[in-house]
């Protein structure tokens, strides 16, 4: 036969694939008919069933085969018939469990087969046998078999979903597995209980007793679910909360249990695990969405309505006290005598209500009137009780959710993005249901727009659009301007950022911009001056993205911003100045051409006038001077006129030269409040003009450089047609470079002339500098007028920033004020100014570095906070070297103010990212300096734990082991030994690190006598054993024995030395007593009478008693030494007590010797006196 014929025959060969399903269906059909006629008995031959089931279970092992629905259905029918109809249950159970343990893809199919068998034959034997089989298994077996545990768990959940009533009757055999160590099994059991609670107890028909059992079983399941919220595993806690969310979604949680679940969810918001916190947030979202109390959950509304219905209830039963909440929650159809379950669930809303979030709550709200409305009659006494109970439960729920707001604020600062995203979702839902405090918390969401995490930014942006951007442009405009009115500086910056983004994307439409202009121009009735200012603020924010926004209403900005409304709202003038500054270049030219003189007249009146309040004038004058330097063609001329007017207002009203002479002569009693305000304003104007003049010079220089760069670029591209050989020669000779040098020289000269003036005379601002210096040095005057000191020091700092010579001359004054000023504001302002000075003149500030770090110890919270911010900015931007005072910043990690502590942590976190982690090099120095300071042990440990935790590289950890061990040799203080050993215990030891520690034993063997040090080394060994390989583990065990041995030896040496010292002290005391006795005998034997007293020499009894006491003390000391040799731990305490008691006895005996001898001498003297008579 040829090759061609063979190929043709292969094409027509038998193909099993299409036939497999048909054949299996035939086998299944054959099993479902009556086989008794074939086999002669009810059940077929066991060998036949074994053959069939073996084939069926074998086919289940192929994932490809069971993807075919026909094949899978036939296999399920075969298994169901054999196991249920023909009682081949035991063998089938074993095969099913084997497949479930081994293959994860068969779990769902096996559950289908078991459920189909129960439905087809109305026999749950197979399912019950499988449940009992799983229940009888050893819980410890699932600890190592994680795959099997997961598959079995999924199988149980699938069965509970398909056969809830059957599983509920067999759940008792599974409950013991809650005590097992496998969290996957516990997760599965939690899921099973959730399925049973939701499905197993619906449509139940039976008598009262069976209904009671049913409710008792359900209550037991719910109690287990509540208990599992405190499971040791975070995965199980998370799964339980997910199950509760599913039950809430399916309306399977009664009102009586609702608040208990809410309290558990609120508590889990502070869980240490992120997945649990996420589940808790989702649960609260679901509870709000499906709450049975109403679409509005304001506490005040609930309280008012509850009060009204309580009165109604009291009228219906005047002789009875109000029933409890649980009594009121009992319904007519579902009650339980024990009060365990009150399954009163409000009528489920319709499909349309379920789809709509705000309408997800049923008809309870219809019976809740407003505060001033009359109470509707809802029915009889029982219905009134039920409503009152529901209102009380709703009030508790509202208070519970409202109480979580501080926790939600903390979660928005979490390092976990899921925490932040889900917290924002929950706050959005809280605002929708009008939970108290939700609006304020959402305001704190705004700064998160600066987050580097894209998901967080998108969550904030979506929430902002959802909450504040409406379809109606007027509503959107009103929301935005209200935000601008109520926000602080930080929130305004965040609001500006997000408004820019939304304007660029088109989410804030042109119609919304028009509505904002209507609010600003008072075209909408009821608009206030605050709202007008807020609208202009939002328009200024939008102008950053769309420069033409402000140009269409220039006349309105001038008329309203500087007109009569500015006197109603003084901040409106400041906002108008900001708007003028943000005009496009074309709009600025239009403004100068049409209303230039008028605008500058308004600005001059604003700065020189007195119609603005004191607290608003400074902010408005700041922006007004900025506008002058932004749009005026020659701003220095107008600024000079302003300075002259301000100066004349001070000295003309205050007496001219007499005021200056009095200030120079330290006469502190001559200034009035009006004079202080005038001087403060003058100092502000002159210093702010000086700063803006400096910025103006820099702006002019940049413009010239930009023009030159553009000219050079055009010349390089050959576009200029008038190029000459002369220009080329100039370029070769470096004339271009000399032009830059000339420009730099002119710039430096112009900056210097602001304060120093020309060669022969000082200019206008420079004339103020000596007066300002003398004013700031007049400490008695400054102490009497803190506001004047604040203005004076602010002006002094600005002058110092402008001129280096003036800065150098007044640095001592500045640091004196920043350390000794009584005003917190002055110290805080000076601290911020030090940061600016360090940026501009780093060489001048370098010797004062220690004084700058000293601000971290200031008693004022604001000063410490600003010091942390300033130093963080300087160090992280490489403007200041990290010197030997960084320990002061480390102490701020444990500052009593959480805000300062968080800023310090952020600083060290960012510092650890620079280069090769500077903290590694700074750590030994920080350790040494902190050890010498009087810090609490807990504070020191927390600081070092945080710093060591920022070191991640293994090589650095290994090097630190050696460095820290070497520090033991240079210190003798036991506290420092303890601190060094604690730092060692916080390191993440690698194999090399552990070997270095073992090799460095000689450096720390002398410190092992301290128990605290030994405890830290034991902690190191315990952690090292967990990761160690067998060879290293052996070395570690030897090292542990060596440490223990040296520790015991050192302790014994200490005890022996202490006993010897105590014994020596006792011997010295006895010798002193004997010397005193001998001196008494000598004086008595010589019959010398002193002070009219005759001494009789007789001391034998005392000598004998002293000898016996010495012998006894020697015996006692010897006994103590023997005890010390026999026992190690308890002996230390005993020997201390014995030594202390012996020392006390010795002292008492010496005193008794002295007393008894003096008494005997007095007695003998009296006897001799009588003899002489």
JSON list of N, CA and C in Angstrom, two decimals, residues 501-552:
[
{"chain": "A", "resi": 501, "resn": "UNK", "atom": "N", "xyz": [-6.94, 71.93, 37.71]},
{"chain": "A", "resi": 501, "resn": "UNK", "atom": "CA", "xyz": [-7.04, 70.66, 36.98]},
{"chain": "A", "resi": 501, "resn": "UNK", "atom": "C", "xyz": [-8.42, 70.49, 36.36]},
{"chain": "A", "resi": 502, "resn": "UNK", "atom": "N", "xyz": [-9.46, 70.84, 37.12]},
{"chain": "A", "resi": 502, "resn": "UNK", "atom": "CA", "xyz": [-10.82, 70.65, 36.61]},
{"chain": "A", "resi": 502, "resn": "UNK", "atom": "C", "xyz": [-11.15, 71.64, 35.50]},
{"chain": "A", "resi": 503, "resn": "UNK", "atom": "N", "xyz": [-10.62, 72.86, 35.58]},
{"chain": "A", "resi": 503, "resn": "UNK", "atom": "CA", "xyz": [-10.84, 73.82, 34.51]},
{"chain": "A", "resi": 503, "resn": "UNK", "atom": "C", "xyz": [-10.15, 73.35, 33.24]},
{"chain": "A", "resi": 504, "resn": "UNK", "atom": "N", "xyz": [-8.94, 72.80, 33.39]},
{"chain": "A", "resi": 504, "resn": "UNK", "atom": "CA", "xyz": [-8.20, 72.29, 32.22]},
{"chain": "A", "resi": 504, "resn": "UNK", "atom": "C", "xyz": [-8.95, 71.13, 31.57]},
{"chain": "A", "resi": 505, "resn": "UNK", "atom": "N", "xyz": [-9.55, 70.26, 32.39]},
{"chain": "A", "resi": 505, "resn": "UNK", "atom": "CA", "xyz": [-10.28, 69.11, 31.85]},
{"chain": "A", "resi": 505, "resn": "UNK", "atom": "C", "xyz": [-11.66, 69.46, 31.33]},
{"chain": "A", "resi": 506, "resn": "UNK", "atom": "N", "xyz": [-12.17, 70.62, 31.73]},
{"chain": "A", "resi": 506, "resn": "UNK", "atom": "CA", "xyz": [-13.51, 71.01, 31.32]},
{"chain": "A", "resi": 506, "resn": "UNK", "atom": "C", "xyz": [-14.60, 70.60, 32.27]},
{"chain": "A", "resi": 507, "resn": "UNK", "atom": "N", "xyz": [-14.22, 69.99, 33.43]},
{"chain": "A", "resi": 507, "resn": "UNK", "atom": "CA", "xyz": [-15.24, 69.61, 34.41]},
{"chain": "A", "resi": 507, "resn": "UNK", "atom": "C", "xyz": [-15.91, 70.83, 35.03]},
{"chain": "A", "resi": 508, "resn": "UNK", "atom": "N", "xyz": [-15.15, 71.93, 35.15]},
{"chain": "A", "resi": 508, "resn": "UNK", "atom": "CA", "xyz": [-15.74, 73.21, 35.55]},
{"chain": "A", "resi": 508, "resn": "UNK", "atom": "C", "xyz": [-15.98, 73.97, 34.26]},
{"chain": "A", "resi": 509, "resn": "UNK", "atom": "N", "xyz": [-17.23, 74.07, 33.88]},
{"chain": "A", "resi": 509, "resn": "UNK", "atom": "CA", "xyz": [-17.58, 74.58, 32.56]},
{"chain": "A", "resi": 509, "resn": "UNK", "atom": "C", "xyz": [-17.60, 76.10, 32.53]},
{"chain": "A", "resi": 510, "resn": "UNK", "atom": "N", "xyz": [-17.75, 76.65, 31.33]},
{"chain": "A", "resi": 510, "resn": "UNK", "atom": "CA", "xyz": [-17.83, 78.11, 31.15]},
{"chain": "A", "resi": 510, "resn": "UNK", "atom": "C", "xyz": [-19.08, 78.66, 31.80]},
{"chain": "A", "resi": 511, "resn": "UNK", "atom": "N", "xyz": [-20.14, 77.87, 31.83]},
{"chain": "A", "resi": 511, "resn": "UNK", "atom": "CA", "xyz": [-21.37, 78.32, 32.49]},
{"chain": "A", "resi": 511, "resn": "UNK", "atom": "C", "xyz": [-21.16, 78.48, 34.00]},
{"chain": "A", "resi": 512, "resn": "UNK", "atom": "N", "xyz": [-20.34, 77.61, 34.58]},
{"chain": "A", "resi": 512, "resn": "UNK", "atom": "CA", "xyz": [-20.00, 77.76, 36.01]},
{"chain": "A", "resi": 512, "resn": "UNK", "atom": "C", "xyz": [-19.18, 79.02, 36.23]},
{"chain": "A", "resi": 513, "resn": "UNK", "atom": "N", "xyz": [-18.26, 79.33, 35.31]},
{"chain": "A", "resi": 513, "resn": "UNK", "atom": "CA", "xyz": [-17.47, 80.57, 35.41]},
{"chain": "A", "resi": 513, "resn": "UNK", "atom": "C", "xyz": [-18.40, 81.78, 35.34]},
{"chain": "A", "resi": 514, "resn": "UNK", "atom": "N", "xyz": [-19.38, 81.74, 34.45]},
{"chain": "A", "resi": 514, "resn": "UNK", "atom": "CA", "xyz": [-20.35, 82.84, 34.35]},
{"chain": "A", "resi": 514, "resn": "UNK", "atom": "C", "xyz": [-21.16, 82.99, 35.64]},
{"chain": "A", "resi": 515, "resn": "UNK", "atom": "N", "xyz": [-21.53, 81.85, 36.23]},
{"chain": "A", "resi": 515, "resn": "UNK", "atom": "CA", "xyz": [-22.27, 81.91, 37.50]},
{"chain": "A", "resi": 515, "resn": "UNK", "atom": "C", "xyz": [-21.41, 82.53, 38.60]},
{"chain": "A", "resi": 516, "resn": "UNK", "atom": "N", "xyz": [-20.11, 82.24, 38.60]},
{"chain": "A", "resi": 516, "resn": "UNK", "atom": "CA", "xyz": [-19.21, 82.85, 39.59]},
{"chain": "A", "resi": 516, "resn": "UNK", "atom": "C", "xyz": [-19.14, 84.36, 39.40]},
{"chain": "A", "resi": 517, "resn": "UNK", "atom": "N", "xyz": [-19.09, 84.81, 38.15]},
{"chain": "A", "resi": 517, "resn": "UNK", "atom": "CA", "xyz": [-19.09, 86.26, 37.90]},
{"chain": "A", "resi": 517, "resn": "UNK", "atom": "C", "xyz": [-20.41, 86.88, 38.37]},
{"chain": "A", "resi": 518, "resn": "UNK", "atom": "N", "xyz": [-21.51, 86.16, 38.21]},
{"chain": "A", "resi": 518, "resn": "UNK", "atom": "CA", "xyz": [-22.79, 86.68, 38.69]},
{"chain": "A", "resi": 518, "resn": "UNK", "atom": "C", "xyz": [-22.79, 86.85, 40.20]},
{"chain": "A", "resi": 519, "resn": "UNK", "atom": "N", "xyz": [-22.18, 85.90, 40.91]},
{"chain": "A", "resi": 519, "resn": "UNK", "atom": "CA", "xyz": [-22.07, 86.04, 42.37]},
{"chain": "A", "resi": 519, "resn": "UNK", "atom": "C", "xyz": [-21.17, 87.21, 42.73]},
{"chain": "A", "resi": 520, "resn": "UNK", "atom": "N", "xyz": [-20.07, 87.36, 42.01]},
{"chain": "A", "resi": 520, "resn": "UNK", "atom": "CA", "xyz": [-19.14, 88.45, 42.33]},
{"chain": "A", "resi": 520, "resn": "UNK", "atom": "C", "xyz": [-19.78, 89.81, 42.08]},
{"chain": "A", "resi": 521, "resn": "UNK", "atom": "N", "xyz": [-20.54, 89.91, 41.00]},
{"chain": "A", "resi": 521, "resn": "UNK", "atom": "CA", "xyz": [-21.14, 91.20, 40.64]},
{"chain": "A", "resi": 521, "resn": "UNK", "atom": "C", "xyz": [-22.50, 91.43, 41.32]},
{"chain": "A", "resi": 522, "resn": "UNK", "atom": "N", "xyz": [-22.89, 90.56, 42.25]},
{"chain": "A", "resi": 522, "resn": "UNK", "atom": "CA", "xyz": [-24.15, 90.67, 42.98]},
{"chain": "A", "resi": 522, "resn": "UNK", "atom": "C", "xyz": [-25.36, 90.62, 42.05]},
{"chain": "A", "resi": 523, "resn": "UNK", "atom": "N", "xyz": [-25.23, 89.90, 40.94]},
{"chain": "A", "resi": 523, "resn": "UNK", "atom": "CA", "xyz": [-26.35, 89.74, 40.02]},
{"chain": "A", "resi": 523, "resn": "UNK", "atom": "C", "xyz": [-27.37, 88.71, 40.51]},
{"chain": "A", "resi": 524, "resn": "UNK", "atom": "N", "xyz": [-26.98, 87.88, 41.47]},
{"chain": "A", "resi": 524, "resn": "UNK", "atom": "CA", "xyz": [-27.87, 86.88, 42.05]},
{"chain": "A", "resi": 524, "resn": "UNK", "atom": "C", "xyz": [-28.38, 87.42, 43.37]},
{"chain": "A", "resi": 525, "resn": "UNK", "atom": "N", "xyz": [-29.66, 87.43, 43.54]},
{"chain": "A", "resi": 525, "resn": "UNK", "atom": "CA", "xyz": [-30.27, 88.01, 44.74]},
{"chain": "A", "resi": 525, "resn": "UNK", "atom": "C", "xyz": [-29.82, 87.26, 45.99]},
{"chain": "A", "resi": 526, "resn": "UNK", "atom": "N", "xyz": [-29.60, 88.04, 47.04]},
{"chain": "A", "resi": 526, "resn": "UNK", "atom": "CA", "xyz": [-29.19, 87.45, 48.31]},
{"chain": "A", "resi": 526, "resn": "UNK", "atom": "C", "xyz": [-27.70, 87.23, 48.45]},
{"chain": "A", "resi": 527, "resn": "UNK", "atom": "N", "xyz": [-26.93, 87.69, 47.46]},
{"chain": "A", "resi": 527, "resn": "UNK", "atom": "CA", "xyz": [-25.48, 87.50, 47.53]},
{"chain": "A", "resi": 527, "resn": "UNK", "atom": "C", "xyz": [-24.89, 88.43, 48.58]},
{"chain": "A", "resi": 528, "resn": "UNK", "atom": "N", "xyz": [-24.00, 87.91, 49.42]},
{"chain": "A", "resi": 528, "resn": "UNK", "atom": "CA", "xyz": [-23.33, 88.71, 50.45]},
{"chain": "A", "resi": 528, "resn": "UNK", "atom": "C", "xyz": [-21.93, 89.10, 49.99]},
{"chain": "A", "resi": 529, "resn": "UNK", "atom": "N", "xyz": [-21.31, 90.00, 50.75]},
{"chain": "A", "resi": 529, "resn": "UNK", "atom": "CA", "xyz": [-19.95, 90.43, 50.41]},
{"chain": "A", "resi": 529, "resn": "UNK", "atom": "C", "xyz": [-18.97, 89.26, 50.53]},
{"chain": "A", "resi": 530, "resn": "UNK", "atom": "N", "xyz": [-19.19, 88.39, 51.51]},
{"chain": "A", "resi": 530, "resn": "UNK", "atom": "CA", "xyz": [-18.33, 87.20, 51.66]},
{"chain": "A", "resi": 530, "resn": "UNK", "atom": "C", "xyz": [-18.42, 86.31, 50.43]},
{"chain": "A", "resi": 531, "resn": "UNK", "atom": "N", "xyz": [-19.64, 86.11, 49.94]},
{"chain": "A", "resi": 531, "resn": "UNK", "atom": "CA", "xyz": [-19.82, 85.27, 48.75]},
{"chain": "A", "resi": 531, "resn": "UNK", "atom": "C", "xyz": [-19.18, 85.91, 47.52]},
{"chain": "A", "resi": 532, "resn": "UNK", "atom": "N", "xyz": [-19.27, 87.23, 47.42]},
{"chain": "A", "resi": 532, "resn": "UNK", "atom": "CA", "xyz": [-18.63, 87.93, 46.31]},
{"chain": "A", "resi": 532, "resn": "UNK", "atom": "C", "xyz": [-17.12, 87.73, 46.35]},
{"chain": "A", "resi": 533, "resn": "UNK", "atom": "N", "xyz": [-16.56, 87.87, 47.53]},
{"chain": "A", "resi": 533, "resn": "UNK", "atom": "CA", "xyz": [-15.11, 87.63, 47.68]},
{"chain": "A", "resi": 533, "resn": "UNK", "atom": "C", "xyz": [-14.75, 86.19, 47.36]},
{"chain": "A", "resi": 534, "resn": "UNK", "atom": "N", "xyz": [-15.55, 85.22, 47.84]},
{"chain": "A", "resi": 534, "resn": "UNK", "atom": "CA", "xyz": [-15.28, 83.82, 47.56]},
{"chain": "A", "resi": 534, "resn": "UNK", "atom": "C", "xyz": [-15.33, 83.52, 46.07]},
{"chain": "A", "resi": 535, "resn": "UNK", "atom": "N", "xyz": [-16.31, 84.13, 45.37]},
{"chain": "A", "resi": 535, "resn": "UNK", "atom": "CA", "xyz": [-16.40, 83.91, 43.92]},
{"chain": "A", "resi": 535, "resn": "UNK", "atom": "C", "xyz": [-15.17, 84.45, 43.20]},
{"chain": "A", "resi": 536, "resn": "UNK", "atom": "N", "xyz": [-14.70, 85.63, 43.61]},
{"chain": "A", "resi": 536, "resn": "UNK", "atom": "CA", "xyz": [-13.50, 86.19, 42.97]},
{"chain": "A", "resi": 536, "resn": "UNK", "atom": "C", "xyz": [-12.27, 85.34, 43.28]},
{"chain": "A", "resi": 537, "resn": "UNK", "atom": "N", "xyz": [-12.21, 84.76, 44.47]},
{"chain": "A", "resi": 537, "resn": "UNK", "atom": "CA", "xyz": [-11.08, 83.88, 44.81]},
{"chain": "A", "resi": 537, "resn": "UNK", "atom": "C", "xyz": [-11.05, 82.67, 43.88]},
{"chain": "A", "resi": 538, "resn": "UNK", "atom": "N", "xyz": [-12.21, 82.06, 43.66]},
{"chain": "A", "resi": 538, "resn": "UNK", "atom": "CA", "xyz": [-12.27, 80.89, 42.77]},
{"chain": "A", "resi": 538, "resn": "UNK", "atom": "C", "xyz": [-11.91, 81.30, 41.34]},
{"chain": "A", "resi": 539, "resn": "UNK", "atom": "N", "xyz": [-12.35, 82.48, 40.90]},
{"chain": "A", "resi": 539, "resn": "UNK", "atom": "CA", "xyz": [-12.00, 82.95, 39.56]},
{"chain": "A", "resi": 539, "resn": "UNK", "atom": "C", "xyz": [-10.49, 83.19, 39.43]},
{"chain": "A", "resi": 540, "resn": "UNK", "atom": "N", "xyz": [-9.87, 83.67, 40.51]},
{"chain": "A", "resi": 540, "resn": "UNK", "atom": "CA", "xyz": [-8.40, 83.83, 40.48]},
{"chain": "A", "resi": 540, "resn": "UNK", "atom": "C", "xyz": [-7.71, 82.48, 40.35]},
{"chain": "A", "resi": 541, "resn": "UNK", "atom": "N", "xyz": [-8.27, 81.47, 41.01]},
{"chain": "A", "resi": 541, "resn": "UNK", "atom": "CA", "xyz": [-7.70, 80.12, 40.89]},
{"chain": "A", "resi": 541, "resn": "UNK", "atom": "C", "xyz": [-7.84, 79.61, 39.45]},
{"chain": "A", "resi": 542, "resn": "UNK", "atom": "N", "xyz": [-9.01, 79.83, 38.86]},
{"chain": "A", "resi": 542, "resn": "UNK", "atom": "CA", "xyz": [-9.24, 79.36, 37.50]},
{"chain": "A", "resi": 542, "resn": "UNK", "atom": "C", "xyz": [-8.37, 80.10, 36.50]},
{"chain": "A", "resi": 543, "resn": "UNK", "atom": "N", "xyz": [-7.95, 81.34, 36.83]},
{"chain": "A", "resi": 543, "resn": "UNK", "atom": "CA", "xyz": [-7.15, 82.14, 35.90]},
{"chain": "A", "resi": 543, "resn": "UNK", "atom": "C", "xyz": [-5.78, 81.55, 35.66]},
{"chain": "A", "resi": 544, "resn": "UNK", "atom": "N", "xyz": [-5.30, 80.71, 36.55]},
{"chain": "A", "resi": 544, "resn": "UNK", "atom": "CA", "xyz": [-4.00, 80.08, 36.34]},
{"chain": "A", "resi": 544, "resn": "UNK", "atom": "C", "xyz": [-4.03, 79.13, 35.15]},
{"chain": "A", "resi": 545, "resn": "UNK", "atom": "N", "xyz": [-5.16, 78.48, 34.93]},
{"chain": "A", "resi": 545, "resn": "UNK", "atom": "CA", "xyz": [-5.28, 77.57, 33.80]},
{"chain": "A", "resi": 545, "resn": "UNK", "atom": "C", "xyz": [-5.82, 78.27, 32.56]},
{"chain": "A", "resi": 546, "resn": "UNK", "atom": "N", "xyz": [-6.67, 79.24, 32.76]},
{"chain": "A", "resi": 546, "resn": "UNK", "atom": "CA", "xyz": [-7.26, 79.97, 31.64]},
{"chain": "A", "resi": 546, "resn": "UNK", "atom": "C", "xyz": [-7.05, 81.46, 31.89]},
{"chain": "A", "resi": 547, "resn": "UNK", "atom": "N", "xyz": [-6.01, 82.01, 31.27]},
{"chain": "A", "resi": 547, "resn": "UNK", "atom": "CA", "xyz": [-5.60, 83.39, 31.56]},
{"chain": "A", "resi": 547, "resn": "UNK", "atom": "C", "xyz": [-6.65, 84.42, 31.17]},
{"chain": "A", "resi": 548, "resn": "UNK", "atom": "N", "xyz": [-7.57, 84.08, 30.28]},
{"chain": "A", "resi": 548, "resn": "UNK", "atom": "CA", "xyz": [-8.57, 85.05, 29.85]},
{"chain": "A", "resi": 548, "resn": "UNK", "atom": "C", "xyz": [-9.79, 85.13, 30.72]},
{"chain": "A", "resi": 549, "resn": "UNK", "atom": "N", "xyz": [-9.83, 84.39, 31.81]},
{"chain": "A", "resi": 549, "resn": "UNK", "atom": "CA", "xyz": [-11.02, 84.36, 32.66]},
{"chain": "A", "resi": 549, "resn": "UNK", "atom": "C", "xyz": [-11.30, 85.74, 33.27]},
{"chain": "A", "resi": 550, "resn": "UNK", "atom": "N", "xyz": [-10.24, 86.43, 33.71]},
{"chain": "A", "resi": 550, "resn": "UNK", "atom": "CA", "xyz": [-10.41, 87.69, 34.44]},
{"chain": "A", "resi": 550, "resn": "UNK", "atom": "C", "xyz": [-10.53, 88.90, 33.51]},
{"chain": "A", "resi": 551, "resn": "UNK", "atom": "N", "xyz": [-10.04, 88.76, 32.27]},
{"chain": "A", "resi": 551, "resn": "UNK", "atom": "CA", "xyz": [-9.97, 89.93, 31.39]},
{"chain": "A", "resi": 551, "resn": "UNK", "atom": "C", "xyz": [-11.32, 90.49, 31.00]},
{"chain": "A", "resi": 552, "resn": "UNK", "atom": "N", "xyz": [-12.36, 89.69, 31.05]},
{"chain": "A", "resi": 552, "resn": "UNK", "atom": "CA", "xyz": [-13.68, 90.15, 30.59]},
{"chain": "A", "resi": 552, "resn": "UNK", "atom": "C", "xyz": [-14.40, 91.03, 31.60]}
]
